[in-house]
Short mmCIF file of C-alpha atoms and ligand atoms in Angstrom, two decimals:
data_model
loop_
_atom_site.label_atom_id
_atom_site.label_comp_id
_atom_site.label_asym_id
_atom_site.label_seq_id
_atom_site.Cartn_x
_atom_site.Cartn_y
_atom_site.Cartn_z
CA MET R 1 -7.12 20.41 -4.88
CA ARG R 2 -8.84 21.71 -1.97
CA SER R 3 -8.20 19.89 1.48
CA VAL R 4 -10.38 18.66 4.32
CA ASP R 5 -8.61 21.72 6.22
CA ASP R 6 -10.26 24.08 3.72
CA LEU R 7 -13.43 22.06 4.59
CA ILE R 8 -13.09 22.69 8.09
CA SER R 9 -12.33 26.52 7.82
CA GLU R 10 -15.62 26.31 5.40
CA GLY R 11 -17.41 25.15 8.79
CA VAL R 12 -18.37 21.75 8.37
CA SER R 13 -20.33 21.44 11.88
CA GLY R 14 -23.66 19.36 11.27
CA ARG R 15 -22.73 18.39 7.67
CA ARG R 16 -22.60 14.71 6.79
CA VAL R 17 -19.30 14.05 5.26
CA PHE R 18 -18.74 10.78 2.94
CA LEU R 19 -15.20 9.91 4.03
CA ARG R 20 -13.60 7.38 1.68
CA ALA R 21 -10.74 5.67 3.60
CA ASP R 22 -8.21 2.92 3.33
CA LEU R 23 -9.06 0.45 5.83
CA ASN R 24 -7.65 -2.56 4.39
CA VAL R 25 -5.89 -4.33 6.79
CA PRO R 26 -4.54 -7.94 7.06
CA LEU R 27 -6.59 -10.06 9.10
CA ASP R 28 -6.02 -13.61 10.82
CA LYS R 29 -8.75 -15.58 9.51
CA ALA R 30 -8.48 -17.92 12.08
CA ARG R 31 -9.51 -15.15 14.77
CA LEU R 32 -12.38 -13.38 12.85
CA SER R 33 -14.80 -14.12 15.82
CA GLU R 34 -12.52 -12.24 18.08
CA GLY R 35 -13.52 -8.82 16.66
CA ALA R 36 -10.49 -6.10 16.73
CA ALA R 37 -8.01 -9.00 17.71
CA ALA R 38 -8.15 -10.37 14.14
CA ILE R 39 -6.31 -7.73 12.72
CA THR R 40 -2.71 -8.51 12.24
CA ASP R 41 -1.48 -4.86 11.65
CA ASP R 42 -3.65 -2.03 12.09
CA GLY R 43 -1.17 0.88 10.27
CA ARG R 44 -3.76 1.56 7.85
CA ILE R 45 -6.30 2.26 10.43
CA ARG R 46 -4.16 4.62 12.61
CA ALA R 47 -3.15 6.45 9.43
CA SER R 48 -6.63 7.62 8.98
CA LEU R 49 -7.14 8.91 12.50
CA PRO R 50 -6.01 12.53 11.68
CA THR R 51 -8.63 12.92 9.15
CA VAL R 52 -11.39 11.53 10.81
CA GLN R 53 -10.31 13.30 14.54
CA ALA R 54 -10.28 16.63 12.44
CA LEU R 55 -13.46 16.05 11.14
CA ARG R 56 -15.12 14.96 14.58
CA ASP R 57 -13.47 17.78 16.35
CA ALA R 58 -15.27 20.19 13.80
CA GLY R 59 -18.50 18.83 14.59
CA ALA R 60 -19.32 16.71 11.14
CA ARG R 61 -21.06 13.91 10.92
CA VAL R 62 -18.48 11.24 9.41
CA VAL R 63 -20.01 8.57 7.15
CA VAL R 64 -16.77 6.20 6.61
CA ALA R 65 -16.69 4.04 3.57
CA ALA R 66 -13.95 1.30 2.88
CA HIS R 67 -13.16 -1.99 1.30
CA LEU R 68 -11.77 -5.08 2.83
CA GLY R 69 -10.27 -7.66 0.89
CA ARG R 70 -11.44 -8.83 -2.57
CA PRO R 71 -14.95 -10.27 -1.91
CA LYS R 72 -16.62 -11.14 -5.19
CA GLY R 73 -19.07 -8.12 -5.02
CA ALA R 74 -21.67 -9.74 -2.67
CA PRO R 75 -21.75 -9.48 1.08
CA ASP R 76 -19.47 -12.38 2.52
CA PRO R 77 -18.99 -12.41 6.30
CA GLN R 78 -15.07 -13.31 6.05
CA PHE R 79 -14.63 -9.86 4.39
CA SER R 80 -16.83 -7.88 7.02
CA LEU R 81 -15.49 -4.77 8.23
CA ALA R 82 -16.72 -5.43 11.81
CA PRO R 83 -13.26 -5.89 13.23
CA VAL R 84 -12.21 -2.73 11.76
CA ALA R 85 -15.21 -1.04 13.07
CA ALA R 86 -14.22 -2.54 16.70
CA ARG R 87 -10.63 -1.19 16.19
CA LEU R 88 -11.62 2.27 14.68
CA GLY R 89 -13.70 2.69 17.62
CA GLU R 90 -10.94 1.73 20.36
CA LEU R 91 -8.78 4.11 18.79
CA LEU R 92 -11.32 6.93 18.67
CA GLY R 93 -12.52 6.27 22.06
CA ALA R 94 -15.98 6.49 20.75
CA PRO R 95 -18.40 3.94 19.38
CA VAL R 96 -18.38 3.38 15.61
CA PRO R 97 -21.39 1.48 14.67
CA LEU R 98 -20.99 -0.83 11.51
CA THR R 99 -24.03 -0.52 8.73
CA ALA R 100 -25.64 -3.99 7.53
CA ASP R 101 -25.65 -2.89 4.07
CA VAL R 102 -23.68 -0.46 1.72
CA ALA R 103 -25.85 2.21 0.78
CA GLY R 104 -29.24 0.74 1.42
CA ASP R 105 -32.16 1.37 4.00
CA ASP R 106 -29.83 0.37 7.08
CA ALA R 107 -27.39 2.63 5.97
CA ARG R 108 -29.74 5.80 5.41
CA ALA R 109 -31.30 4.70 9.02
CA LYS R 110 -28.12 4.75 10.53
CA VAL R 111 -26.94 7.81 8.93
CA ALA R 112 -29.95 9.83 10.06
CA ALA R 113 -29.22 9.03 13.59
CA LEU R 114 -25.83 10.70 13.62
CA GLY R 115 -25.22 13.33 15.71
CA ASN R 116 -22.46 15.85 15.14
CA GLY R 117 -19.16 14.45 15.81
CA ASP R 118 -20.32 10.91 15.25
CA VAL R 119 -18.57 8.33 13.34
CA LEU R 120 -20.27 5.82 11.05
CA LEU R 121 -18.78 2.82 9.19
CA LEU R 122 -20.46 1.55 6.06
CA GLU R 123 -20.20 -2.27 5.63
CA ASN R 124 -17.48 -3.26 2.94
CA VAL R 125 -17.97 -1.25 -0.47
CA ARG R 126 -17.11 -4.45 -2.55
CA PHE R 127 -20.00 -6.30 -1.19
CA GLU R 128 -21.56 -4.14 -3.95
CA ALA R 129 -20.50 -5.54 -7.53
CA ALA R 130 -20.98 -1.98 -8.93
CA GLU R 131 -17.86 -0.54 -6.76
CA THR R 132 -15.15 -2.07 -8.96
CA SER R 133 -17.51 -2.44 -12.17
CA LYS R 134 -15.95 -1.15 -15.76
CA ASP R 135 -19.44 -0.01 -16.42
CA ASP R 136 -19.68 3.61 -15.88
CA ALA R 137 -23.57 3.41 -15.43
CA GLU R 138 -23.29 0.41 -12.71
CA ARG R 139 -20.71 2.44 -10.68
CA GLY R 140 -22.73 5.71 -11.31
CA GLU R 141 -25.64 3.97 -9.76
CA LEU R 142 -24.02 2.93 -6.55
CA ALA R 143 -22.06 6.25 -6.62
CA ASP R 144 -25.78 8.21 -6.57
CA ARG R 145 -26.72 6.11 -3.26
CA LEU R 146 -23.53 6.67 -1.55
CA ALA R 147 -23.46 10.54 -2.47
CA GLY R 148 -27.09 10.52 -1.26
CA LEU R 149 -25.78 9.57 2.59
CA ALA R 150 -23.88 13.02 2.47
CA ASP R 151 -23.27 16.36 1.58
CA VAL R 152 -19.58 16.65 0.83
CA PHE R 153 -17.04 13.89 0.04
CA VAL R 154 -13.37 13.62 1.53
CA ASP R 155 -11.22 11.39 0.12
CA ASP R 156 -8.39 9.94 2.36
CA ALA R 157 -7.98 6.52 0.64
CA PHE R 158 -4.53 7.19 -0.71
CA GLY R 159 -4.08 3.24 -1.10
CA ALA R 160 -7.36 3.18 -3.78
CA VAL R 161 -6.63 6.44 -5.58
CA HIS R 162 -5.26 4.40 -8.64
CA ARG R 163 -8.74 2.79 -8.69
CA LYS R 164 -11.40 3.98 -10.82
CA HIS R 165 -14.19 3.00 -8.26
CA ALA R 166 -17.53 4.17 -7.44
CA SER R 167 -16.36 5.07 -3.86
CA VAL R 168 -13.19 6.63 -5.13
CA TYR R 169 -13.93 8.15 -8.48
CA ASP R 170 -17.56 8.44 -9.37
CA VAL R 171 -18.43 10.18 -5.69
CA ALA R 172 -16.42 12.85 -6.55
CA GLY R 173 -18.33 14.07 -9.38
CA ARG R 174 -21.41 14.16 -7.44
CA LEU R 175 -20.35 16.15 -4.28
CA PRO R 176 -18.02 18.79 -3.51
CA HIS R 177 -14.70 17.03 -2.75
CA TYR R 178 -11.57 17.66 -0.98
CA ALA R 179 -8.36 15.72 -0.07
CA GLY R 180 -7.94 14.29 3.16
CA ARG R 181 -4.64 14.83 5.29
CA LEU R 182 -3.18 11.12 4.41
CA VAL R 183 -3.62 11.89 0.98
CA ALA R 184 -2.03 15.33 1.27
CA ARG R 185 1.05 13.56 3.18
CA GLU R 186 1.41 10.95 0.73
CA LEU R 187 1.38 13.29 -2.18
CA GLU R 188 3.84 15.69 -0.47
CA VAL R 189 6.33 12.76 0.06
CA LEU R 190 5.80 11.38 -3.67
CA ARG R 191 6.57 14.81 -5.10
CA ARG R 192 9.62 14.96 -3.16
CA LEU R 193 10.55 11.84 -4.86
CA THR R 194 9.68 12.81 -8.29
CA THR R 195 10.60 16.54 -8.12
CA ASP R 196 14.47 16.92 -7.96
CA PRO R 197 15.58 14.18 -5.42
CA GLU R 198 18.79 14.77 -3.27
CA ARG R 199 21.07 12.61 -4.76
CA PRO R 200 22.29 9.67 -4.27
CA TYR R 201 18.66 8.70 -4.86
CA VAL R 202 18.52 5.01 -4.12
CA VAL R 203 15.42 2.60 -4.84
CA VAL R 204 15.22 -0.74 -3.35
CA LEU R 205 12.52 -3.09 -4.84
CA GLY R 206 11.73 -6.53 -3.64
CA GLY R 207 8.48 -8.58 -3.44
CA SER R 208 7.05 -11.29 -4.93
CA LYS R 209 6.46 -10.59 -8.81
CA VAL R 210 8.91 -8.98 -11.08
CA SER R 211 6.09 -8.36 -13.68
CA ASP R 212 4.02 -6.06 -11.20
CA LYS R 213 6.82 -3.96 -10.84
CA LEU R 214 9.01 -3.91 -14.31
CA ALA R 215 6.95 -0.79 -15.41
CA VAL R 216 8.10 1.15 -12.08
CA ILE R 217 11.55 -0.24 -12.76
CA GLU R 218 11.45 1.12 -16.25
CA ALA R 219 10.34 4.55 -15.14
CA LEU R 220 12.84 5.04 -12.25
CA LEU R 221 15.93 3.52 -13.99
CA PRO R 222 16.97 6.86 -15.97
CA LYS R 223 16.33 8.95 -12.28
CA VAL R 224 18.02 6.66 -9.46
CA ASP R 225 21.69 6.50 -8.86
CA ARG R 226 21.24 2.75 -8.01
CA LEU R 227 18.54 0.31 -7.97
CA LEU R 228 18.86 -2.74 -5.39
CA VAL R 229 17.07 -5.51 -6.49
CA GLY R 230 16.08 -8.43 -3.89
CA GLY R 231 13.23 -10.37 -2.94
CA GLY R 232 11.24 -13.50 -5.09
CA MET R 233 11.79 -10.53 -8.13
CA CYS R 234 15.60 -10.75 -8.16
CA PHE R 235 15.68 -14.45 -9.37
CA THR R 236 14.19 -13.51 -12.90
CA PHE R 237 16.93 -10.94 -13.15
CA LEU R 238 19.71 -13.46 -11.86
CA ALA R 239 18.37 -15.89 -14.43
CA ALA R 240 18.76 -13.30 -17.06
CA GLN R 241 22.43 -13.27 -16.32
CA GLY R 242 22.59 -16.66 -16.88
CA HIS R 243 22.53 -18.04 -13.37
CA VAL R 244 20.69 -21.30 -12.44
CA VAL R 245 17.92 -19.96 -10.07
CA GLY R 246 16.83 -23.86 -8.91
CA THR R 247 13.17 -24.02 -7.58
CA SER R 248 13.07 -19.97 -6.57
CA LEU R 249 10.07 -17.72 -8.05
CA LEU R 250 11.01 -17.51 -11.48
CA GLU R 251 8.98 -15.50 -14.21
CA ALA R 252 10.42 -17.22 -17.15
CA ASP R 253 8.40 -14.87 -19.81
CA GLN R 254 10.09 -11.75 -18.28
CA VAL R 255 13.59 -12.92 -18.41
CA ASP R 256 14.02 -11.19 -21.97
CA THR R 257 12.85 -7.92 -20.46
CA CYS R 258 14.67 -8.20 -17.47
CA GLY R 259 18.14 -8.69 -19.67
CA ARG R 260 17.39 -5.89 -21.30
CA LEU R 261 16.86 -3.57 -18.30
CA LEU R 262 20.31 -4.87 -16.85
CA SER R 263 21.99 -4.04 -19.99
CA ALA R 264 20.34 -0.35 -20.30
CA ALA R 265 21.18 0.08 -16.54
CA GLY R 266 25.12 -0.71 -16.62
CA ASP R 267 26.20 -0.99 -12.66
CA ARG R 268 22.91 0.64 -11.68
CA ILE R 269 21.33 -2.50 -10.94
CA VAL R 270 22.28 -4.09 -8.00
CA LEU R 271 21.47 -7.85 -7.54
CA PRO R 272 22.12 -10.21 -4.71
CA VAL R 273 25.08 -11.85 -4.30
CA ASP R 274 24.07 -14.58 -1.88
CA VAL R 275 20.67 -16.14 -0.97
CA VAL R 276 19.20 -18.12 1.85
CA CYS R 277 17.64 -20.98 0.09
CA ALA R 278 15.47 -24.02 1.52
CA ASP R 279 14.46 -27.15 -0.07
CA ARG R 280 10.60 -25.92 0.84
CA PHE R 281 8.72 -23.02 1.54
CA ALA R 282 7.98 -23.69 5.42
CA ALA R 283 9.25 -22.19 8.77
CA ASP R 284 10.78 -25.61 9.81
CA ALA R 285 12.75 -26.22 6.13
CA GLU R 286 16.40 -26.72 6.27
CA VAL R 287 18.20 -23.51 5.68
CA ARG R 288 21.27 -22.99 3.44
CA VAL R 289 23.05 -19.70 2.47
CA VAL R 290 24.56 -20.16 -0.90
CA THR R 291 26.27 -17.60 -3.48
CA THR R 292 23.88 -16.53 -6.35
CA ASP R 293 26.36 -18.16 -8.93
CA ALA R 294 25.91 -21.61 -7.07
CA ILE R 295 22.08 -22.05 -6.41
CA PRO R 296 21.82 -25.98 -6.38
CA ASP R 297 18.94 -27.04 -8.65
CA ASP R 298 16.46 -28.60 -5.69
CA LEU R 299 16.54 -25.31 -3.43
CA MET R 300 14.50 -22.34 -3.49
CA GLY R 301 15.98 -18.72 -2.63
CA LEU R 302 13.51 -17.55 0.11
CA ASP R 303 15.75 -14.36 1.41
CA VAL R 304 18.77 -12.63 0.30
CA GLY R 305 22.12 -13.56 2.03
CA PRO R 306 24.21 -11.80 4.64
CA ARG R 307 26.96 -10.66 2.33
CA THR R 308 23.84 -9.20 0.18
CA VAL R 309 22.92 -7.05 3.13
CA GLU R 310 26.33 -5.86 3.68
CA VAL R 311 26.56 -4.67 -0.16
CA PHE R 312 23.09 -3.07 -0.09
CA GLY R 313 23.43 -1.78 3.12
CA SER R 314 26.88 0.04 1.72
CA GLU R 315 24.99 1.58 -1.36
CA LEU R 316 22.49 2.77 1.17
CA ALA R 317 25.17 4.39 3.48
CA ASN R 318 25.74 7.67 1.77
CA ALA R 319 22.22 7.95 -0.16
CA ARG R 320 20.00 10.96 0.76
CA THR R 321 16.84 9.74 -0.77
CA VAL R 322 15.76 6.46 -0.61
CA PHE R 323 12.41 4.84 -1.11
CA TRP R 324 12.04 1.00 -0.48
CA ASN R 325 9.43 -1.02 -1.65
CA GLY R 326 8.93 -4.89 -1.35
CA PRO R 327 10.40 -7.32 1.36
CA MET R 328 13.84 -8.62 0.55
CA GLY R 329 12.52 -12.19 1.56
CA VAL R 330 9.75 -14.19 3.06
CA PHE R 331 9.56 -12.33 6.14
CA GLU R 332 6.67 -13.83 7.37
CA LEU R 333 8.44 -17.01 8.18
CA ALA R 334 11.44 -16.68 10.96
CA PRO R 335 14.29 -18.30 8.88
CA PHE R 336 13.82 -15.74 5.93
CA GLN R 337 13.43 -12.52 7.91
CA ASP R 338 16.87 -11.40 8.39
CA GLY R 339 17.46 -10.07 4.75
CA THR R 340 14.42 -7.53 5.13
CA ARG R 341 15.21 -6.91 8.49
CA GLY R 342 18.92 -5.89 7.80
CA VAL R 343 18.09 -3.84 4.38
CA ALA R 344 15.08 -1.94 6.17
CA GLN R 345 17.39 -1.21 9.16
CA ALA R 346 20.01 0.26 6.36
CA VAL R 347 16.96 2.31 4.82
CA GLY R 348 16.00 3.68 8.07
CA ALA R 349 19.74 4.83 9.06
CA ILE R 350 20.32 7.09 6.11
CA ASP R 351 20.94 10.96 6.61
CA GLY R 352 17.94 11.97 4.41
CA LEU R 353 14.32 10.90 3.20
CA SER R 354 13.49 7.65 3.47
CA VAL R 355 10.12 6.25 2.15
CA VAL R 356 8.57 2.58 2.65
CA GLY R 357 6.02 2.17 0.33
CA GLY R 358 3.94 -1.20 0.26
CA GLY R 359 1.59 -3.20 2.62
CA ASP R 360 3.87 -5.87 3.06
CA SER R 361 6.59 -3.77 3.47
CA ALA R 362 5.25 -1.47 6.09
CA ALA R 363 3.72 -4.44 7.65
CA ALA R 364 7.45 -6.10 7.71
CA VAL R 365 9.00 -2.89 9.48
CA ARG R 366 6.46 -3.32 12.36
CA GLN R 367 6.20 -6.94 12.63
CA LEU R 368 10.16 -7.19 12.84
CA GLY R 369 10.05 -4.83 15.52
CA LEU R 370 11.87 -1.89 13.77
CA ASP R 371 11.49 1.54 14.58
CA GLU R 372 9.06 3.51 12.75
CA SER R 373 10.09 6.61 13.64
CA ALA R 374 13.28 6.18 11.78
CA TYR R 375 11.53 6.50 8.59
CA GLY R 376 10.52 9.96 6.74
CA HIS R 377 7.38 8.33 5.89
CA ILE R 378 5.77 5.05 5.93
CA SER R 379 3.27 5.07 2.84
CA THR R 380 -0.09 3.15 3.48
CA GLY R 381 -0.25 2.61 -0.62
CA GLY R 382 1.58 -0.03 -2.38
CA GLY R 383 0.04 0.14 -5.90
CA ALA R 384 -0.93 3.80 -5.54
CA SER R 385 2.66 4.99 -4.85
CA LEU R 386 4.10 2.73 -7.70
CA GLU R 387 1.68 3.99 -10.14
CA TYR R 388 2.48 7.59 -9.33
CA LEU R 389 6.00 6.96 -9.18
CA GLU R 390 5.63 5.49 -13.07
CA GLY R 391 4.23 8.61 -13.86
CA ARG R 392 0.67 7.57 -14.48
CA GLU R 393 -2.42 9.65 -13.77
CA LEU R 394 -4.54 8.22 -10.67
CA PRO R 395 -7.90 8.47 -11.43
CA GLY R 396 -9.03 9.03 -7.76
CA LEU R 397 -6.61 12.48 -7.82
CA ALA R 398 -7.48 13.46 -10.91
CA VAL R 399 -11.14 13.82 -9.94
CA LEU R 400 -9.88 15.42 -6.61
CA ALA R 401 -7.73 18.10 -8.51
CA ASP R 402 -10.72 18.97 -10.76
CA GLY R 403 -12.25 21.85 -8.99
CA SER R 404 -15.65 21.31 -10.30
CA GLY R 405 -18.35 18.95 -8.60
CA SER R 406 -21.75 19.88 -7.87
P1 ADP T 501 4.67 -4.97 -0.92
O1 ADP T 501 3.11 -5.02 -0.45
O2 ADP T 501 5.18 -4.31 0.08
O3 ADP T 501 4.43 -3.96 -2.20
P2 ADP T 501 4.72 -7.27 -2.45
O4 ADP T 501 3.04 -7.79 -2.34
O5 ADP T 501 5.34 -7.13 -3.61
O6 ADP T 501 5.16 -6.26 -1.18
O7 ADP T 501 5.86 -8.75 -1.69
C1 ADP T 501 5.23 -9.06 -0.80
C2 ADP T 501 5.70 -10.59 -0.70
O8 ADP T 501 6.75 -10.88 -1.44
C3 ADP T 501 5.70 -11.16 0.85
O9 ADP T 501 4.57 -11.60 0.92
C4 ADP T 501 6.90 -12.09 0.81
O10 ADP T 501 6.86 -13.22 1.30
C5 ADP T 501 7.04 -12.34 -0.70
N1 ADP T 501 8.46 -12.54 -1.27
C6 ADP T 501 9.66 -11.86 -0.91
N2 ADP T 501 10.73 -12.61 -1.01
C7 ADP T 501 10.11 -13.53 -1.97
C8 ADP T 501 11.08 -14.78 -2.20
N3 ADP T 501 12.27 -14.87 -2.40
N4 ADP T 501 10.26 -15.98 -2.64
C9 ADP T 501 9.05 -15.87 -2.50
N5 ADP T 501 8.30 -14.96 -2.21
C10 ADP T 501 8.75 -13.76 -1.60
MG1 MG T 502 1.76 -6.62 -1.10
#
């Protein structure tokens, strides 16, 4: 796999670079009119800077493509990349114009006007239905137009490499292609997690849906010393142990699978011993801490409790490698933050490699005011990291590894 640094050594001054980046940041919809201020966590924009900056410094004409949210394959102002263009410009200290279309007349005109070291952002690629189409020909037609805007392709959108999308996958078949610095860094860390990790190796999983994470649990179980399960997904495991989970998140159709995983895992899966419950999903709800064998019928568990933080903390204390994905509770609401904060602190405190994966987990680290530098790596890609750890082939990486391309 050739890297952007190889491209820079080849000489990229004056060349047009199609840079796919992951700029899919969370936005406060109520503040969309305020430009960059609407962005609630700019971590992904900052993570893309090293590659953008390196290309600018080398005199490239940088055409950045990215997606934001899930528009329905057509322009939709609430998914415009305008706030992102503004924030990227602030961080670079240089204007970043946004095109009106993805790969049409306006994009072509603005690319033609680029000078060496300039940066342009194309409007949300998902405004084109073809971007995410299952039809190769449809994606190919868009990829032709995107590739026509540039001379070479650099993929730095780690968070999208598990997608077979036009701007991630098909463009690589049409231009000489290189991996960006973020992609290289993410891969280096994932390789350390999958190639002979230093032990004890502890994985912490949380988040809302257990069905999203069963495949990774299955793949990781034989490899880890401990798997600590919190978040909304712990209730399906607790139900499999025969506990009543009240009105907590429960995926009834996954109870049997969770039961099977628990018996296969022996004591390697560790579940919460207490939970913070409330009668409803709200910041001003009345809160109660109960043990997991005594969850009242009419309450829902919205965070792991203080004793669980201690139990998980002692499992983490002597770990040498930790991968954490998924918040322990509804950290977006103040009464349900302590579990995520406590476990996140224990992850950051280990003597070894700590990796945080997942958009919400990374956002939690920053929103809860934790020290980002405590972690070995904060990944920008949730789904992509999980699929890599499952051992699946990621289309966006496979196509970069293939040295061909026109
Ligand atoms: P990541 O983006 O880090 O991979 P997920 O998207 O899987 O994480 O899950 C994040 C979401 O899980 C958060 O929005 C959080 O509110 C939610 N969550 C965590 N614990 C619970 C719970 N007990 N009940 C409901 N939702 C929960
Ligand atoms: Mg998420």
